[in-house]
Amino acid sequence: MTQRGSYVNGQEVFTGKTYPVTHKYSGDVLADVAESSPAVLDQAVEGARAAFRQPLPVPERVRILQRAADILDRDQAVFARTIAQEAGKPLKDARAEVARGQQTLRYSAVAALTLRGMEVPIRGNPGTESRLAFTVRKPYGVVLAITPFNFPLNLVLHKVGPALAAGNTVVLKPAPATPLTALQLAAAFAEAGLPPGHLQVVTGSSPDIGAQLVADSRVRLITFTGSAAVGQTIRAQAGLRPVLLELGNNSANIVHEDADLDLAARTLAVRAFGFAGQVCISVQRIYVHRPVYDAFLQRLTAAVAQLVVGDPEDEATDVGPMISEIAAERAFDWYEESLRQGARGVVPSRRDGALVRPGLLVDVAPSMRVMAEEVFAPIAGVVPYETFEQALAWANESRYGLQAGVFTHRLELAWQAVSTLEVGGVIINDSSSYRADNMPYGGVKDSGLGREGPEFAIEEMTYQTVAVFNLPAQPAST
Ligand code: NAD
């Protein structure tokens, strides 16, 4: 059996204690992975702190980020296979994730090249005519990155890329279910020339690991992607240190009467149920204008029926297993609860172990958990609306606010949606699930704090020092 350890100061470190990382469809053990001990975590943070004192010149950071992108390109098949196996992500989506990961790295290299401070016009203040002020941006030091299972490569890179670009060092704690992709990434960075200590990867399944790292005052900034509950715990423990939080959503999508119904149905089917709905911006609540409700629902059910459910390593699969049987049980409970509360499955779901078949619900109420909470599973609800204002108000009735999708060709409605929706991103004529890796990405309300996208994340991961020079006129030199 393959044994994998934490990656600390350029070496794999074992502790004698392991836990199994499984193939999420077959259940086979892929590797026995080290449970990091408190001593290993201490070593990882200390090593990252020491590495921060050996800063890499910007051109060297840029070269490393670009080389790492080239390695991802070369090894795309290997990365994609690992993601498909340990995350249960359909192979075609896993390949797309690796391609996006390269983009994130290349944008991080650009961010390293273009990060800048600015001149501050202080000379208008009486008595400061001889002064010059400008800001410089400086890295914080050790960045703790805690990541979820659902994008084990690209969401890791959205933290590691900008953090390294800025000159920070990183202690990465990947999700317990998906450490193998992170370890492969660490090897890619080492091959690209990143010196030991600049990227540490600590593995393990115990929640104590995250808690010990968050409590460590040598960590200067915490960047977290995951559930709102864990995000809130981390924020409460972080004290005055900066925390970036990318949390959940129960994404609303609106289909107005003038929309291209075929496009909307095809897109929403794939984005509600693809990768078993385990995307933070997965389509969950679908609001449809009453005049086109029947016509749209017919198209949507037909599109859902075409999705292929099964083995993520099969090229045809759209909907693989959920990350665990426990997660599948929880989601299916919510689905059955909604049926007891009066919802109807126009495409009925079924559970078989960790595999949950798409469930499309109508007659749903806002109070049902499948609507009010983040379902994070292949389950979605459809609701008719009378006026566009009503749809916008319903979309906003959520504790979350990450992204929303609106299908309409009417400019004034699109603009009304952009202005009214309380979310970090409004996507017109595509689903809530659209993301380009260089756009500012993040939420409001319980969806989090701060923005990712390398150009924006690098600002979050640096602080400003203002320099004020007093330059009184000197007597002329001889
Ligand atoms: P999770 O919150 O269960 O775990 C995320 C990470 O936090 C894991 O590495 C986990 O080990 C760690 N963790 C757990 N308890 C901790 C603690 N007390 N202290 C420190 N770390 C701790 O989330 P998950 O199930 O892996 O991922 C799914 C969630 O992530 C969903 O809510 C989804 O919406 C969200 N998500 C958000 C985005 C985004 O960009 N906004 C992207 C992807 C996923």
PDB file of N, CA and C in Angstrom, residues 5 114 140 148 189 215 300 317 459:
ATOM      1  N   GLY A   5       3.250  10.945   3.365  1.00  0.00           N
ATOM      2  CA  GLY A   5       3.426  11.739   4.574  1.00  0.00           C
ATOM      3  C   GLY A   5       3.153  13.209   4.309  1.00  0.00           C
ATOM      4  N   THR A 114       2.811  42.737 -11.377  1.00  0.00           N
ATOM      5  CA  THR A 114       2.098  44.016 -11.464  1.00  0.00           C
ATOM      6  C   THR A 114       1.689  44.578 -10.099  1.00  0.00           C
ATOM      7  N   TYR A 140       2.687  39.258   4.379  1.00  0.00           N
ATOM      8  CA  TYR A 140       2.472  39.122   5.821  1.00  0.00           C
ATOM      9  C   TYR A 140       3.484  38.198   6.476  1.00  0.00           C
ATOM     10  N   PRO A 148     -11.045  22.916   0.873  1.00  0.00           N
ATOM     11  CA  PRO A 148     -12.092  21.890   0.870  1.00  0.00           C
ATOM     12  C   PRO A 148     -11.770  20.765  -0.116  1.00  0.00           C
ATOM     13  N   PHE A 189       5.770  21.928  -7.552  1.00  0.00           N
ATOM     14  CA  PHE A 189       6.439  23.184  -7.178  1.00  0.00           C
ATOM     15  C   PHE A 189       7.927  22.942  -6.905  1.00  0.00           C
ATOM     16  N   ALA A 215      -4.534  28.351  15.800  1.00  0.00           N
ATOM     17  CA  ALA A 215      -4.146  28.954  17.083  1.00  0.00           C
ATOM     18  C   ALA A 215      -2.695  29.433  17.099  1.00  0.00           C
ATOM     19  N   LEU A 300     -36.156  21.287 -18.919  1.00  0.00           N
ATOM     20  CA  LEU A 300     -35.199  20.991 -17.840  1.00  0.00           C
ATOM     21  C   LEU A 300     -35.233  19.502 -17.462  1.00  0.00           C
ATOM     22  N   THR A 317     -19.367  10.029 -17.745  1.00  0.00           N
ATOM     23  CA  THR A 317     -20.085  10.367 -16.507  1.00  0.00           C
ATOM     24  C   THR A 317     -20.183  11.875 -16.268  1.00  0.00           C
ATOM     25  N   GLU A 459      -3.676  41.356  -3.278  1.00  0.00           N
ATOM     26  CA  GLU A 459      -3.876  42.571  -2.459  1.00  0.00           C
ATOM     27  C   GLU A 459      -4.278  42.172  -1.044  1.00  0.00           C
TER      28      GLU A 459
END
